[in-house]
Each structure stands twice: as structure tokens, then as C-alpha cells.
Short mmCIF file of C-alpha atoms in Angstrom, two decimals:
data_model
loop_
_atom_site.label_atom_id
_atom_site.label_comp_id
_atom_site.label_asym_id
_atom_site.label_seq_id
_atom_site.Cartn_x
_atom_site.Cartn_y
_atom_site.Cartn_z
CA MET A 1473 144.19 -14.43 24.78
CA LYS A 1474 146.71 -16.20 22.75
CA HIS A 1475 147.99 -14.43 19.61
CA ILE A 1476 148.61 -16.64 16.55
CA PRO A 1477 150.92 -15.06 13.95
CA VAL A 1478 149.63 -15.00 10.37
CA ARG A 1479 152.20 -16.18 7.86
CA LEU A 1480 151.85 -13.85 4.86
CA GLY A 1481 155.32 -14.33 3.38
CA PRO A 1482 154.53 -17.03 0.77
CA LEU A 1483 151.09 -15.58 0.01
CA ALA A 1484 152.47 -12.07 -0.49
CA LEU A 1485 155.18 -13.46 -2.77
CA LEU A 1486 152.60 -15.37 -4.84
CA LEU A 1487 150.36 -12.29 -5.18
CA THR A 1488 153.36 -10.18 -6.23
CA VAL A 1489 154.31 -12.67 -8.95
CA VAL A 1490 150.69 -12.80 -10.20
CA ALA A 1491 150.50 -8.98 -10.27
CA ILE A 1492 153.76 -8.74 -12.23
CA CYS A 1493 152.58 -11.40 -14.72
CA MET A 1494 149.24 -9.63 -15.21
CA THR A 1495 151.02 -6.31 -15.79
CA VAL A 1496 153.36 -7.83 -18.38
CA LEU A 1497 150.49 -9.55 -20.18
CA GLY A 1498 148.49 -6.30 -20.17
CA LEU A 1499 151.42 -4.39 -21.70
CA LEU A 1500 151.91 -7.07 -24.36
CA THR A 1501 148.20 -6.97 -25.22
CA PHE A 1502 148.28 -3.18 -25.51
CA SER A 1503 151.37 -3.15 -27.75
CA THR A 1504 149.94 -5.91 -29.96
CA ALA A 1505 146.67 -4.01 -30.32
CA ARG A 1506 148.58 -0.86 -31.35
CA ALA A 1507 150.58 -2.83 -33.94
CA ASP A 1508 147.38 -4.41 -35.28
CA LEU A 1509 145.78 -0.97 -35.58
CA ALA A 1510 148.80 0.39 -37.47
CA MET A 1511 148.76 -2.58 -39.87
CA ALA A 1512 145.01 -2.24 -40.40
CA GLN A 1513 145.38 1.46 -41.19
CA LYS A 1514 148.18 0.74 -43.72
CA LEU A 1515 146.07 -1.96 -45.36
CA ALA A 1516 143.05 0.36 -45.50
CA ALA A 1517 145.12 3.11 -47.14
CA SER A 1518 146.57 0.65 -49.65
CA THR A 1519 143.14 -0.76 -50.47
CA GLN A 1520 141.73 2.75 -50.87
CA GLN A 1521 144.52 3.61 -53.33
CA ARG A 1522 143.90 0.40 -55.26
CA TYR A 1523 140.17 1.11 -55.53
CA GLU A 1524 140.91 4.67 -56.66
CA LEU A 1525 143.22 3.32 -59.37
CA GLU A 1526 140.57 0.79 -60.42
CA ALA A 1527 137.96 3.55 -60.71
CA GLU A 1528 140.41 5.76 -62.60
CA GLY A 1529 141.15 2.90 -65.02
CA GLN A 1530 137.45 2.31 -65.64
CA ALA A 1531 136.96 6.06 -66.12
CA PHE A 1532 139.85 6.03 -68.61
CA LEU A 1533 138.14 3.31 -70.66
CA GLN A 1534 134.88 5.28 -70.50
CA GLU A 1535 136.72 8.44 -71.61
CA ALA A 1536 138.37 6.56 -74.46
CA ALA A 1537 134.99 5.28 -75.62
CA GLU A 1538 133.51 8.76 -75.52
CA ALA A 1539 136.54 10.17 -77.36
CA ALA A 1540 135.98 7.62 -80.10
CA GLY A 1541 132.31 8.66 -80.25
CA LYS A 1542 131.09 5.10 -79.86
CA GLU A 1543 129.01 3.23 -77.34
CA PHE A 1544 130.91 1.76 -74.37
CA VAL A 1545 130.26 -1.97 -74.22
CA THR A 1546 132.16 -4.57 -72.24
CA LYS A 1547 131.84 -8.32 -72.38
CA VAL A 1548 133.62 -10.83 -70.19
CA THR A 1549 135.24 -13.60 -72.20
CA GLY A 1550 137.23 -16.53 -70.89
CA GLY A 1551 138.06 -15.64 -67.30
CA VAL A 1552 139.89 -12.34 -66.97
CA SER A 1553 139.93 -11.16 -70.59
CA TYR A 1554 137.59 -8.30 -71.48
CA LYS A 1555 136.47 -7.42 -75.00
CA ILE A 1556 135.74 -3.76 -75.54
CA TYR A 1557 134.22 -2.58 -78.79
CA GLY A 1558 133.86 0.79 -80.44
CA PHE A 1559 137.37 2.30 -80.17
CA THR A 1560 139.81 3.55 -82.78
CA GLN A 1561 143.59 3.43 -82.53
CA GLU A 1562 143.79 7.16 -83.26
CA ALA A 1563 141.55 8.01 -80.31
CA LEU A 1564 143.72 5.91 -77.97
CA SER A 1565 146.93 7.53 -79.23
CA ALA A 1566 145.36 10.92 -78.52
CA LEU A 1567 144.69 9.78 -74.93
CA GLY A 1568 148.42 9.35 -74.24
CA MET A 1569 148.81 5.62 -74.74
CA GLU A 1570 152.18 4.28 -75.91
CA LYS A 1571 152.48 1.49 -78.47
CA ASP A 1572 155.13 -1.19 -78.01
CA GLU A 1573 156.85 -3.37 -80.63
CA ASN A 1574 154.11 -6.03 -80.39
CA GLY A 1575 151.34 -3.57 -81.27
CA VAL A 1576 150.00 -3.37 -77.72
CA TYR A 1577 148.97 0.07 -76.44
CA TRP A 1578 149.94 0.82 -72.83
CA LYS A 1579 148.65 3.30 -70.25
CA GLU A 1580 149.99 3.67 -66.71
CA LEU A 1581 148.02 5.30 -63.91
CA SER A 1582 149.73 6.03 -60.57
CA HIS A 1583 148.77 7.01 -57.03
CA ASP A 1584 151.61 7.39 -54.53
CA SER A 1585 153.52 4.10 -54.74
CA GLN A 1586 150.87 2.03 -56.58
CA THR A 1587 150.59 1.76 -60.35
CA LEU A 1588 147.89 0.35 -62.63
CA ARG A 1589 149.24 -0.78 -66.00
CA ILE A 1590 146.65 -1.22 -68.77
CA GLY A 1591 147.51 -2.98 -72.03
CA LEU A 1592 145.21 -2.92 -75.09
CA ASP A 1593 145.70 -5.17 -78.13
CA PHE A 1594 144.12 -4.55 -81.53
CA ALA A 1595 145.12 -7.98 -82.93
CA ASP A 1596 141.56 -9.33 -82.93
CA ALA A 1597 140.01 -6.08 -84.22
CA ALA A 1598 139.24 -7.80 -87.55
CA ASP A 1599 136.58 -9.84 -85.73
CA HIS A 1600 134.72 -6.61 -85.01
CA GLU A 1601 135.15 -4.67 -88.26
CA GLY A 1602 138.39 -3.08 -87.04
CA LYS A 1603 136.67 -1.34 -84.14
CA GLY A 1604 137.74 -3.33 -81.13
CA PHE A 1605 140.60 -4.45 -78.95
CA THR A 1606 141.28 -6.74 -76.03
CA VAL A 1607 142.46 -5.66 -72.60
CA VAL A 1608 145.49 -7.93 -72.33
CA CYS A 1609 146.88 -6.47 -69.12
CA TRP A 1610 145.19 -4.92 -66.09
CA GLN A 1611 148.01 -5.18 -63.57
CA PHE A 1612 148.52 -3.49 -60.22
CA SER A 1613 152.05 -3.06 -58.91
CA ARG A 1614 153.65 -1.35 -55.95
CA GLU A 1615 157.12 0.09 -55.49
CA TRP A 1616 159.17 -1.97 -53.07
CA GLN A 1617 160.61 0.00 -50.20
CA ALA A 1618 163.30 -1.48 -47.99
CA PRO A 1619 162.51 -1.21 -44.30
CA GLU A 1620 164.62 1.47 -42.64
CA GLU A 1621 165.08 -0.48 -39.44
CA ILE A 1622 165.22 -4.25 -39.20
CA GLY A 1623 165.34 -4.67 -35.47
CA GLY A 1624 169.08 -4.43 -34.87
CA LEU A 1625 170.00 -7.10 -37.41
CA TRP A 1626 173.22 -6.78 -39.36
CA ALA A 1627 172.46 -5.32 -42.80
CA GLY A 1628 175.58 -6.81 -44.38
CA GLU A 1629 177.44 -3.56 -44.76
#
């Protein structure tokens, strides 16, 4: 019987290259999935903090209304402006709000690195028998933190 040699050299080389490529692609997929999970967890924590600040701000307005002994009523007017009736300036000062030079009362609420800044203006209180104000600012902000490592780039120092 005649023996015919099987030539596996090129086939073995092709299978080795395919196996290496599949391994590299698998590692890249795994590392990308881990990075996506880390980003999703950071976003979830940030969103949770923001919702907590939002709830705390709404609770503050409720508390201010109760401190003034009036009914808590809100009415949306013109997009993002809210009219809130039934408050007195004295009650808001007692709740720790600071008044600036323009007559706007400010309250800041913070959780970790996020801050909710609330501004209340009494300028249109005459429309409501001196018992109202407008929420002129409901602004979220976050402290900027420089990344500790920027991937081996020169920081300019």
C-alpha cells in the first residue's frame, strides 16, 4: 500500500492564526464589557444622587410651605418657571436661605460632589397679595475632578 503524506503545514498555520485572532477579539470584548459596566455603574450612582437631590429640594419646598402655615400649591408657567404661593419671606429666612443683592433667596443642597441650587424671587409677590415668589433657579452642578491618570500623556509639567 502506498502512503500519501498529508500536508498540514499551511492548514495548521491558518488555524493557529484564526485561534490567535479569536482569542484577541474575546479579550477585547471582555475588557470593553467591563468598561461599559463600570461606566453604567457610575452613571447609575450619579443619577441616584441627582434624584435624591431633586426629592430633597421638593421636600424643602414642602417644608417651607408648612413652616409658613399655608397650603402648598404649584403651577407651571411658561416652560420651566414655577409659581409657588403661600410663603412668607420670614419663614424662608428661618429655613436657612441667604438673600443676595438682587433680592433673590438662595438655598444649596449637596450630596457628595453634586449640588442643587434653588433661587426664589419675591419680585412678583404683589400679584399674589405679597404671599408668593417665583423659583428662578433650580440648577444642578457637579464638582469637576481632574482625572488622575491620562494614559501616559504629558501633563505639561
